[in-house]
Each structure stands twice: as C-alpha cells, then as structure tokens.
Coordinates of C-alpha atoms in Angstrom, one line a residue:
E1 CA 48.5 128.2 11.3
G2 CA 46.7 129.8 14.2
T3 CA 45.0 126.7 15.4
P4 CA 45.8 125.2 18.8
M5 CA 47.9 122.1 19.0
I6 CA 48.6 119.8 21.9
T7 CA 52.2 118.8 22.1
L8 CA 53.1 115.8 24.2
T9 CA 56.6 114.8 25.1
V10 CA 56.8 111.0 25.8
L11 CA 59.6 109.1 27.4
T12 CA 59.4 105.4 26.4
Q13 CA 61.4 102.5 27.7
S14 CA 62.8 101.7 24.3
G15 CA 62.9 105.2 22.8
S16 CA 62.0 103.7 19.4
I17 CA 60.1 105.4 16.7
A18 CA 57.7 102.4 16.6
D19 CA 56.6 103.0 20.2
L20 CA 56.2 106.7 19.5
D21 CA 54.1 105.9 16.4
Q22 CA 51.8 103.7 18.5
I23 CA 51.3 106.4 21.0
R24 CA 50.6 109.0 18.2
D25 CA 48.1 106.6 16.6
A26 CA 46.3 105.9 19.9
L27 CA 46.0 109.6 20.7
S28 CA 44.7 110.4 17.2
S29 CA 42.1 107.6 17.5
Y30 CA 41.0 108.8 21.0
N31 CA 40.7 112.4 19.7
R32 CA 38.8 111.3 16.6
C33 CA 36.5 108.6 18.2
R34 CA 36.0 109.8 21.8
G35 CA 36.8 113.4 21.9
P36 CA 35.7 116.6 20.1
A37 CA 38.5 116.3 17.5
R38 CA 39.3 120.0 17.9
H39 CA 43.0 119.9 18.3
A40 CA 45.9 118.4 16.4
F41 CA 48.4 116.4 18.4
M42 CA 52.2 116.4 18.1
V43 CA 54.0 113.6 20.0
L44 CA 57.7 114.2 20.6
N45 CA 60.3 111.7 21.7
G46 CA 61.7 112.6 25.1
L47 CA 65.3 111.8 25.9
K48 CA 67.1 111.0 29.2
R49 CA 70.1 113.3 29.6
Y50 CA 72.6 111.7 31.8
V51 CA 74.7 113.6 34.3
H52 CA 78.1 113.0 35.9
V53 CA 78.5 113.5 39.6
D54 CA 81.8 113.1 41.5
A55 CA 81.7 113.7 45.2
L56 CA 84.1 113.4 48.1
V57 CA 82.1 112.3 51.2
G58 CA 83.2 112.6 54.8
Y59 CA 81.4 109.9 56.7
D60 CA 81.0 108.6 60.2
P61 CA 83.5 105.7 60.5
S62 CA 81.1 103.9 62.9
R63 CA 78.9 103.2 59.8
L64 CA 79.6 100.9 56.9
A65 CA 80.6 102.7 53.7
D66 CA 78.6 100.2 51.7
D67 CA 75.4 101.1 53.5
I68 CA 76.1 104.8 53.1
T69 CA 76.8 104.3 49.4
R70 CA 73.4 102.5 48.9
N71 CA 71.6 105.2 50.7
I72 CA 73.3 107.9 48.6
Q73 CA 72.3 106.0 45.5
L74 CA 68.7 105.9 46.7
A75 CA 68.7 109.6 47.7
L76 CA 70.1 110.6 44.2
G77 CA 67.7 108.4 42.4
I78 CA 70.2 106.5 40.2
V79 CA 69.3 104.0 37.5
G80 CA 71.3 100.9 36.7
E81 CA 71.2 99.2 40.1
E82 CA 67.7 97.7 39.9
A83 CA 69.1 94.2 39.8
N84 CA 70.7 94.9 43.2
G85 CA 67.4 95.9 44.7
I86 CA 67.8 99.6 44.4
D87 CA 64.6 101.3 43.3
A88 CA 65.4 105.0 43.4
H89 CA 62.3 106.2 41.7
E90 CA 61.8 108.9 44.3
G91 CA 65.4 110.1 44.6
L92 CA 66.6 113.5 43.2
F93 CA 67.1 112.2 39.7
G94 CA 64.3 109.5 39.9
L95 CA 61.4 109.5 37.5
G96 CA 59.0 110.3 40.4
R97 CA 60.7 113.6 41.0
R98 CA 61.8 114.9 37.6
D99 CA 59.9 116.8 34.9
F100 CA 60.9 117.4 31.4
H101 CA 63.1 120.5 31.0
Q102 CA 63.7 120.7 34.8
S103 CA 67.2 121.7 35.7
V104 CA 69.0 120.8 38.9
H105 CA 71.0 123.1 41.2
T106 CA 74.2 121.5 42.5
S107 CA 73.1 122.5 46.0
E108 CA 70.3 120.0 45.6
I109 CA 72.8 117.3 44.8
I110 CA 74.9 118.2 47.8
A111 CA 71.8 118.3 50.0
A112 CA 70.6 114.9 48.9
I113 CA 74.0 113.4 49.8
Q114 CA 74.4 115.4 53.0
N115 CA 71.0 114.3 54.3
V116 CA 72.0 110.6 54.2
E117 CA 72.5 109.3 57.7
G118 CA 76.2 108.8 58.4
V119 CA 77.4 111.6 56.1
A120 CA 79.2 114.4 57.9
W121 CA 80.1 116.5 54.9
V122 CA 80.2 116.6 51.1
K123 CA 82.5 118.2 48.6
L124 CA 81.2 118.1 45.1
R125 CA 84.2 117.7 42.8
A126 CA 82.3 117.5 39.5
A127 CA 78.7 117.8 38.3
R128 CA 77.7 118.2 34.7
T129 CA 75.3 117.1 32.0
L130 CA 77.0 114.5 29.7
P131 CA 76.9 115.3 26.0
L132 CA 74.8 113.2 23.6
A133 CA 76.5 111.7 20.6
S134 CA 75.2 112.2 17.1
P135 CA 72.7 110.5 16.5
P136 CA 71.6 110.9 20.2
E137 CA 73.2 108.1 22.2
T138 CA 70.9 107.5 25.1
D139 CA 72.3 104.2 26.3
P140 CA 74.2 105.2 29.5
L141 CA 76.6 102.3 29.1
Q142 CA 77.8 103.8 25.9
I143 CA 78.3 107.3 27.3
P144 CA 81.9 107.6 28.7
L145 CA 82.8 109.3 31.9
P146 CA 84.6 112.6 31.4
N147 CA 88.4 112.3 31.7
Q148 CA 88.7 115.5 33.6
L149 CA 86.9 117.0 36.6
L150 CA 85.4 120.5 36.1
I151 CA 84.4 122.8 38.8
P152 CA 80.6 122.3 39.1
A153 CA 78.4 125.0 37.7
P154 CA 75.7 126.1 40.1
L155 CA 73.0 124.7 37.8
L156 CA 72.8 121.6 35.6
L157 CA 70.7 122.8 32.7
C158 CA 68.2 120.4 31.1
P159 CA 67.3 121.0 27.4
E160 CA 63.7 120.9 26.2
H161 CA 62.1 117.5 25.7
S162 CA 64.8 116.0 28.0
L163 CA 64.8 114.6 31.5
L164 CA 67.9 114.6 33.7
A165 CA 69.0 111.2 34.9
L166 CA 71.9 109.7 36.8
H167 CA 73.2 106.2 36.0
S168 CA 75.3 104.3 38.5
R169 CA 78.2 104.3 36.0
H170 CA 78.3 108.1 36.1
L171 CA 78.3 108.4 39.9
V172 CA 81.7 108.5 41.5
L173 CA 81.9 108.5 45.3
S174 CA 85.1 108.7 47.3
F175 CA 84.9 108.3 51.1
V176 CA 87.0 109.8 53.8
S177 CA 86.6 109.3 57.5
A178 CA 85.2 112.5 59.0
A179 CA 87.0 111.7 62.2
A180 CA 90.4 111.5 60.5
Q181 CA 89.8 114.8 58.7
A182 CA 88.7 116.7 61.8
E183 CA 91.0 119.5 62.9
C184 CA 91.0 118.2 66.5
P185 CA 90.2 114.5 66.4
T186 CA 88.9 113.1 69.6

C-alpha cells in the first residue's frame, strides 16, 4: 500500500512455524518498544534446498582416499557428518559462505574438489538441485538420491528464500588412481 516494509528471511534449526512466530513477535516488540515503529515487518521461513553432486576423482595413490574424502567434504561444506568431527561451515555449501537465493556454478564445485591436496583431476558426473516434496520436505534423509545421472548444467539455481546445501547422503564420490589413468604411467 505504498509504505515501506522490511522483509526478513529466516532459516531456523527446526523450520517450525512456532520458531518463526517467536522471531516475528520479538521483532515486532523491538520495533514497537525500542525503535521508531515506522516499518512493518514480514518474516518468511527460509528453506534449505539440497543438491546432489556425483564426482569421479583422480587422486594421488600415495595418499589415503579416506583423508581425501574428508577434505573434499570440508571443502564442499557438507552437513550430516558433524558427529564424525566434520564442521564444514566455511566450505562451498557451508552456512558461512552461502546467502539466500545465491546460485552455484558447477565450476565452483569442481574447483573446490580440485583444490584438495591429493586430487589430480575431477570429472563432475552429476550436479543438480533436488526437488522438494509437497509439502516441502526439508529433511535430507527423506529426500532420495536421483536414480539417473544428468549432465550437469553450468549453474545450480537457488530459488528465492532458499539456501543451497549439500548433505553427505547426496554426495557421491568415486575414486580412480591418477597414476593408473595416466596416458604414460611412470
């Protein structure tokens, strides 16, 4: 109606309406009691949109594949491995590096994997945003892996009020010895 409004997209741990209502109530209270009360607030529920990544990784056989896997998980910023001591907050899909509605180029995924020590080359076999169910299913353990690989598009689009994320269940890594694949092995 021609008056400014502040829209805030919030990602809560639970994703529940009750948490969203608490945030909405707190902001309204601050606006009314501590601020100039000039603007209306709209608080929207943010969603994690999970992606599927399937990569073939050529690695240095003098390194342990488990160490390389762990470092790739850190570089990509996966969730779901916190119990195993992996805090990938600053990885490519980590909350420290993502913004709402921020898309990801597949070249960024390749670069994140390629920059891990011990990785010689990367072939991205699949990369896509996984569809949400209706109502939106945001539990990554309930979102199945695609049953077919698609040629990755150059860009993984992120819808409004969403944040791209990668769960360990949706990351498929296959390893090949770079030395065995070399044209002229030494």
